[in-house]
Amino acid sequence: MLSDTIERTITINAPVERVWSVLTEPAFLGRWFGNGEPVKIDLHPGGLLVFDHGVHGVIPARIETVEPPRVLSWRWSQGAAGEEPNDSNATLVEFTLTEDDSTGGTRLTVVESGFARLGLPADEAADRHRANSRNWPGKLEQLRADCEQTKA
Protein backbone atom coordinates (compact mmCIF):
# COMPACT_ATOMS: atom_id res chain seq x y z
CA MET A 1 0.00 0.00 0.00
CA LEU A 2 1.27 3.45 -0.96
CA SER A 3 2.11 5.78 1.92
CA ASP A 4 0.15 9.00 1.55
CA THR A 5 2.19 11.28 3.78
CA ILE A 6 5.73 12.48 4.48
CA GLU A 7 6.32 14.25 7.79
CA ARG A 8 9.54 15.84 9.03
CA THR A 9 10.21 18.03 12.07
CA ILE A 10 13.31 20.07 12.81
CA THR A 11 14.31 22.54 15.48
CA ILE A 12 15.83 25.81 14.30
CA ASN A 13 17.88 28.13 16.50
CA ALA A 14 15.97 31.24 15.43
CA PRO A 15 12.70 32.93 16.42
CA VAL A 16 9.46 32.01 14.65
CA GLU A 17 9.36 35.36 12.84
CA ARG A 18 12.82 34.75 11.35
CA VAL A 19 11.86 31.25 10.18
CA TRP A 20 8.65 32.62 8.63
CA SER A 21 10.72 35.19 6.75
CA VAL A 22 13.08 32.58 5.30
CA LEU A 23 10.12 30.33 4.52
CA THR A 24 8.22 33.00 2.56
CA GLU A 25 10.53 35.67 1.13
CA PRO A 26 11.35 35.14 -2.57
CA ALA A 27 15.16 35.27 -2.30
CA PHE A 28 15.33 32.94 0.70
CA LEU A 29 12.67 30.54 -0.63
CA GLY A 30 14.48 30.30 -3.96
CA ARG A 31 17.76 29.56 -2.22
CA TRP A 32 16.59 26.81 0.14
CA PHE A 33 13.94 25.23 -2.08
CA GLY A 34 14.76 26.18 -5.65
CA ASN A 35 17.91 26.50 -7.71
CA GLY A 36 19.09 29.65 -5.94
CA GLU A 37 17.11 32.21 -7.93
CA PRO A 38 14.34 34.14 -6.16
CA VAL A 39 10.96 32.49 -6.59
CA LYS A 40 7.85 34.23 -7.83
CA ILE A 41 5.31 34.26 -5.02
CA ASP A 42 1.91 35.86 -4.56
CA LEU A 43 1.57 35.19 -0.82
CA HIS A 44 -2.16 34.76 -0.27
CA PRO A 45 -4.59 31.84 -0.58
CA GLY A 46 -5.02 31.13 -4.29
CA GLY A 47 -1.79 32.95 -5.15
CA LEU A 48 0.81 31.46 -7.47
CA LEU A 49 4.24 30.27 -6.31
CA VAL A 50 6.76 29.37 -9.04
CA PHE A 51 9.97 27.43 -8.30
CA ASP A 52 12.83 27.01 -10.76
CA HIS A 53 14.22 23.55 -10.03
CA GLY A 54 16.97 23.70 -12.65
CA VAL A 55 17.14 20.36 -14.48
CA HIS A 56 13.67 19.47 -13.16
CA GLY A 57 12.17 22.59 -14.77
CA VAL A 58 9.81 25.26 -13.54
CA ILE A 59 7.25 23.97 -11.05
CA PRO A 60 4.16 26.04 -10.24
CA ALA A 61 2.33 25.75 -6.94
CA ARG A 62 -0.89 27.25 -5.57
CA ILE A 63 -0.86 28.81 -2.12
CA GLU A 64 -3.54 27.23 0.08
CA THR A 65 -3.01 28.69 3.57
CA VAL A 66 -1.18 31.76 4.86
CA GLU A 67 -1.35 32.36 8.62
CA PRO A 68 1.74 34.44 9.49
CA PRO A 69 3.94 33.49 11.23
CA ARG A 70 2.53 30.01 11.98
CA VAL A 71 1.17 28.14 8.95
CA LEU A 72 1.97 28.11 5.24
CA SER A 73 0.75 25.56 2.74
CA TRP A 74 0.82 25.08 -0.99
CA ARG A 75 -0.28 22.49 -3.51
CA TRP A 76 2.29 21.58 -6.16
CA SER A 77 2.11 19.36 -9.19
CA GLN A 78 3.78 15.98 -9.18
CA GLY A 79 3.31 15.78 -12.95
CA ALA A 80 5.34 17.29 -15.76
CA ALA A 81 7.35 20.49 -15.25
CA GLY A 82 5.20 23.56 -15.77
CA GLU A 83 1.97 21.67 -15.09
CA GLU A 84 -0.50 23.65 -12.97
CA PRO A 85 -1.49 21.84 -9.77
CA ASN A 86 -4.99 20.38 -9.56
CA ASP A 87 -6.84 17.80 -7.46
CA SER A 88 -5.50 14.82 -9.41
CA ASN A 89 -1.82 15.75 -9.90
CA ALA A 90 -0.73 17.61 -6.78
CA THR A 91 0.36 17.04 -3.21
CA LEU A 92 -0.26 19.44 -0.34
CA VAL A 93 2.81 20.76 1.52
CA GLU A 94 2.06 22.31 4.91
CA PHE A 95 4.57 24.02 7.21
CA THR A 96 3.70 24.61 10.86
CA LEU A 97 5.91 26.77 13.10
CA THR A 98 5.80 26.75 16.90
CA GLU A 99 8.08 28.06 19.61
CA ASP A 100 10.35 25.39 21.05
CA ASP A 101 10.42 26.16 24.77
CA SER A 102 13.34 23.82 25.43
CA THR A 103 15.69 25.66 23.03
CA GLY A 104 14.16 29.11 22.64
CA GLY A 105 14.08 28.47 18.91
CA THR A 106 11.43 27.25 16.48
CA ARG A 107 10.02 23.81 15.85
CA LEU A 108 9.12 23.50 12.17
CA THR A 109 7.03 20.58 10.94
CA VAL A 110 6.45 19.93 7.25
CA VAL A 111 3.80 17.48 6.09
CA GLU A 112 3.43 16.57 2.43
CA SER A 113 0.29 14.57 1.70
CA GLY A 114 -1.83 13.34 -1.18
CA PHE A 115 0.45 10.79 -2.85
CA ALA A 116 -2.24 8.08 -2.74
CA ARG A 117 -4.67 10.38 -4.58
CA LEU A 118 -2.39 11.32 -7.45
CA GLY A 119 -3.72 10.35 -10.85
CA LEU A 120 -0.61 8.22 -11.47
CA PRO A 121 -0.01 4.49 -11.63
CA ALA A 122 0.84 3.20 -8.14
CA ASP A 123 4.52 2.58 -8.97
CA GLU A 124 4.96 6.16 -10.24
CA ALA A 125 3.22 7.62 -7.19
CA ALA A 126 5.46 5.49 -4.96
CA ASP A 127 8.52 6.78 -6.85
CA ARG A 128 7.39 10.39 -6.21
CA HIS A 129 6.89 9.63 -2.52
CA ARG A 130 10.36 8.05 -2.26
CA ALA A 131 12.05 10.92 -4.12
CA ASN A 132 10.33 13.60 -2.05
CA SER A 133 11.09 11.67 1.18
CA ARG A 134 14.78 11.65 0.26
CA ASN A 135 14.80 15.35 -0.66
CA TRP A 136 13.06 16.92 2.34
CA PRO A 137 15.93 16.44 4.85
CA GLY A 138 18.40 18.36 2.66
CA LYS A 139 15.87 21.12 1.91
CA LEU A 140 15.11 21.52 5.61
CA GLU A 141 18.81 21.61 6.50
CA GLN A 142 19.29 24.43 3.97
CA LEU A 143 16.31 26.24 5.47
CA ARG A 144 17.80 25.82 8.96
CA ALA A 145 21.19 27.13 7.77
CA ASP A 146 19.59 30.21 6.19
CA CYS A 147 17.59 30.91 9.36
CA GLU A 148 20.55 30.50 11.69
CA GLN A 149 23.27 32.20 9.61
CA THR A 150 21.58 35.19 7.99
CA LYS A 151 20.71 38.23 10.04
CA ALA A 152 17.08 39.33 10.07
mmCIF file of C-alpha atoms in Angstrom:
data_model
loop_
_atom_site.group_PDB
_atom_site.id
_atom_site.type_symbol
_atom_site.label_atom_id
_atom_site.label_comp_id
_atom_site.label_asym_id
_atom_site.label_seq_id
_atom_site.Cartn_x
_atom_site.Cartn_y
_atom_site.Cartn_z
ATOM 1 C CA MET A 1 0.000 0.000 0.000
ATOM 2 C CA LEU A 2 1.268 3.449 -0.958
ATOM 3 C CA SER A 3 2.111 5.781 1.918
ATOM 4 C CA ASP A 4 0.147 9.002 1.546
ATOM 5 C CA THR A 5 2.192 11.285 3.781
ATOM 6 C CA ILE A 6 5.731 12.479 4.484
ATOM 7 C CA GLU A 7 6.319 14.246 7.793
ATOM 8 C CA ARG A 8 9.541 15.844 9.028
ATOM 9 C CA THR A 9 10.205 18.027 12.073
ATOM 10 C CA ILE A 10 13.308 20.073 12.806
ATOM 11 C CA THR A 11 14.309 22.541 15.481
ATOM 12 C CA ILE A 12 15.830 25.808 14.299
ATOM 13 C CA ASN A 13 17.881 28.126 16.500
ATOM 14 C CA ALA A 14 15.969 31.244 15.431
ATOM 15 C CA PRO A 15 12.700 32.931 16.425
ATOM 16 C CA VAL A 16 9.457 32.008 14.654
ATOM 17 C CA GLU A 17 9.361 35.363 12.839
ATOM 18 C CA ARG A 18 12.818 34.748 11.354
ATOM 19 C CA VAL A 19 11.861 31.254 10.184
ATOM 20 C CA TRP A 20 8.653 32.622 8.635
ATOM 21 C CA SER A 21 10.721 35.192 6.748
ATOM 22 C CA VAL A 22 13.082 32.580 5.297
ATOM 23 C CA LEU A 23 10.119 30.328 4.521
ATOM 24 C CA THR A 24 8.225 32.997 2.563
ATOM 25 C CA GLU A 25 10.528 35.673 1.133
ATOM 26 C CA PRO A 26 11.348 35.140 -2.573
ATOM 27 C CA ALA A 27 15.155 35.267 -2.302
ATOM 28 C CA PHE A 28 15.335 32.942 0.697
ATOM 29 C CA LEU A 29 12.670 30.545 -0.627
ATOM 30 C CA GLY A 30 14.480 30.296 -3.958
ATOM 31 C CA ARG A 31 17.763 29.557 -2.217
ATOM 32 C CA TRP A 32 16.591 26.812 0.136
ATOM 33 C CA PHE A 33 13.936 25.232 -2.083
ATOM 34 C CA GLY A 34 14.755 26.183 -5.655
ATOM 35 C CA ASN A 35 17.911 26.499 -7.712
ATOM 36 C CA GLY A 36 19.088 29.653 -5.944
ATOM 37 C CA GLU A 37 17.114 32.210 -7.933
ATOM 38 C CA PRO A 38 14.344 34.142 -6.159
ATOM 39 C CA VAL A 39 10.958 32.490 -6.592
ATOM 40 C CA LYS A 40 7.849 34.228 -7.830
ATOM 41 C CA ILE A 41 5.307 34.261 -5.015
ATOM 42 C CA ASP A 42 1.908 35.865 -4.559
ATOM 43 C CA LEU A 43 1.570 35.193 -0.821
ATOM 44 C CA HIS A 44 -2.162 34.764 -0.271
ATOM 45 C CA PRO A 45 -4.589 31.841 -0.582
ATOM 46 C CA GLY A 46 -5.024 31.129 -4.293
ATOM 47 C CA GLY A 47 -1.791 32.948 -5.147
ATOM 48 C CA LEU A 48 0.814 31.457 -7.466
ATOM 49 C CA LEU A 49 4.244 30.271 -6.310
ATOM 50 C CA VAL A 50 6.758 29.368 -9.042
ATOM 51 C CA PHE A 51 9.970 27.434 -8.302
ATOM 52 C CA ASP A 52 12.825 27.012 -10.757
ATOM 53 C CA HIS A 53 14.220 23.547 -10.032
ATOM 54 C CA GLY A 54 16.970 23.702 -12.650
ATOM 55 C CA VAL A 55 17.141 20.361 -14.477
ATOM 56 C CA HIS A 56 13.671 19.472 -13.160
ATOM 57 C CA GLY A 57 12.175 22.586 -14.767
ATOM 58 C CA VAL A 58 9.808 25.260 -13.544
ATOM 59 C CA ILE A 59 7.255 23.973 -11.051
ATOM 60 C CA PRO A 60 4.161 26.042 -10.241
ATOM 61 C CA ALA A 61 2.332 25.746 -6.936
ATOM 62 C CA ARG A 62 -0.893 27.245 -5.574
ATOM 63 C CA ILE A 63 -0.861 28.808 -2.124
ATOM 64 C CA GLU A 64 -3.536 27.227 0.084
ATOM 65 C CA THR A 65 -3.012 28.695 3.570
ATOM 66 C CA VAL A 66 -1.179 31.761 4.860
ATOM 67 C CA GLU A 67 -1.353 32.364 8.625
ATOM 68 C CA PRO A 68 1.740 34.442 9.493
ATOM 69 C CA PRO A 69 3.938 33.488 11.235
ATOM 70 C CA ARG A 70 2.532 30.012 11.981
ATOM 71 C CA VAL A 71 1.172 28.137 8.951
ATOM 72 C CA LEU A 72 1.969 28.110 5.236
ATOM 73 C CA SER A 73 0.748 25.557 2.739
ATOM 74 C CA TRP A 74 0.819 25.079 -0.988
ATOM 75 C CA ARG A 75 -0.283 22.494 -3.509
ATOM 76 C CA TRP A 76 2.290 21.585 -6.156
ATOM 77 C CA SER A 77 2.107 19.358 -9.186
ATOM 78 C CA GLN A 78 3.777 15.975 -9.178
ATOM 79 C CA GLY A 79 3.314 15.781 -12.954
ATOM 80 C CA ALA A 80 5.340 17.292 -15.764
ATOM 81 C CA ALA A 81 7.350 20.491 -15.251
ATOM 82 C CA GLY A 82 5.197 23.563 -15.773
ATOM 83 C CA GLU A 83 1.966 21.673 -15.086
ATOM 84 C CA GLU A 84 -0.500 23.653 -12.971
ATOM 85 C CA PRO A 85 -1.489 21.841 -9.771
ATOM 86 C CA ASN A 86 -4.994 20.378 -9.558
ATOM 87 C CA ASP A 87 -6.840 17.798 -7.456
ATOM 88 C CA SER A 88 -5.497 14.819 -9.407
ATOM 89 C CA ASN A 89 -1.818 15.745 -9.901
ATOM 90 C CA ALA A 90 -0.733 17.605 -6.782
ATOM 91 C CA THR A 91 0.361 17.042 -3.214
ATOM 92 C CA LEU A 92 -0.256 19.437 -0.337
ATOM 93 C CA VAL A 93 2.811 20.763 1.517
ATOM 94 C CA GLU A 94 2.064 22.313 4.913
ATOM 95 C CA PHE A 95 4.568 24.018 7.213
ATOM 96 C CA THR A 96 3.697 24.611 10.855
ATOM 97 C CA LEU A 97 5.908 26.767 13.098
ATOM 98 C CA THR A 98 5.795 26.753 16.905
ATOM 99 C CA GLU A 99 8.083 28.065 19.608
ATOM 100 C CA ASP A 100 10.348 25.388 21.050
ATOM 101 C CA ASP A 101 10.423 26.159 24.771
ATOM 102 C CA SER A 102 13.341 23.821 25.428
ATOM 103 C CA THR A 103 15.693 25.658 23.027
ATOM 104 C CA GLY A 104 14.163 29.105 22.639
ATOM 105 C CA GLY A 105 14.077 28.468 18.907
ATOM 106 C CA THR A 106 11.425 27.251 16.483
ATOM 107 C CA ARG A 107 10.022 23.807 15.847
ATOM 108 C CA LEU A 108 9.122 23.499 12.166
ATOM 109 C CA THR A 109 7.031 20.583 10.941
ATOM 110 C CA VAL A 110 6.448 19.930 7.250
ATOM 111 C CA VAL A 111 3.797 17.479 6.090
ATOM 112 C CA GLU A 112 3.427 16.570 2.428
ATOM 113 C CA SER A 113 0.288 14.567 1.704
ATOM 114 C CA GLY A 114 -1.829 13.337 -1.178
ATOM 115 C CA PHE A 115 0.450 10.786 -2.849
ATOM 116 C CA ALA A 116 -2.239 8.085 -2.740
ATOM 117 C CA ARG A 117 -4.673 10.380 -4.575
ATOM 118 C CA LEU A 118 -2.386 11.316 -7.452
ATOM 119 C CA GLY A 119 -3.715 10.354 -10.853
ATOM 120 C CA LEU A 120 -0.610 8.225 -11.467
ATOM 121 C CA PRO A 121 -0.007 4.491 -11.630
ATOM 122 C CA ALA A 122 0.839 3.198 -8.136
ATOM 123 C CA ASP A 123 4.521 2.584 -8.969
ATOM 124 C CA GLU A 124 4.962 6.165 -10.237
ATOM 125 C CA ALA A 125 3.215 7.623 -7.191
ATOM 126 C CA ALA A 126 5.461 5.491 -4.956
ATOM 127 C CA ASP A 127 8.521 6.778 -6.847
ATOM 128 C CA ARG A 128 7.391 10.388 -6.214
ATOM 129 C CA HIS A 129 6.889 9.630 -2.520
ATOM 130 C CA ARG A 130 10.365 8.052 -2.256
ATOM 131 C CA ALA A 131 12.054 10.917 -4.116
ATOM 132 C CA ASN A 132 10.335 13.598 -2.049
ATOM 133 C CA SER A 133 11.092 11.670 1.177
ATOM 134 C CA ARG A 134 14.780 11.646 0.258
ATOM 135 C CA ASN A 135 14.802 15.354 -0.664
ATOM 136 C CA TRP A 136 13.061 16.915 2.339
ATOM 137 C CA PRO A 137 15.928 16.435 4.846
ATOM 138 C CA GLY A 138 18.397 18.359 2.655
ATOM 139 C CA LYS A 139 15.870 21.116 1.913
ATOM 140 C CA LEU A 140 15.112 21.517 5.614
ATOM 141 C CA GLU A 141 18.814 21.608 6.497
ATOM 142 C CA GLN A 142 19.293 24.429 3.972
ATOM 143 C CA LEU A 143 16.309 26.244 5.468
ATOM 144 C CA ARG A 144 17.802 25.819 8.956
ATOM 145 C CA ALA A 145 21.187 27.133 7.769
ATOM 146 C CA ASP A 146 19.586 30.213 6.194
ATOM 147 C CA CYS A 147 17.589 30.906 9.356
ATOM 148 C CA GLU A 148 20.546 30.504 11.691
ATOM 149 C CA GLN A 149 23.274 32.204 9.613
ATOM 150 C CA THR A 150 21.579 35.194 7.994
ATOM 151 C CA LYS A 151 20.707 38.232 10.043
ATOM 152 C CA ALA A 152 17.076 39.335 10.067
#
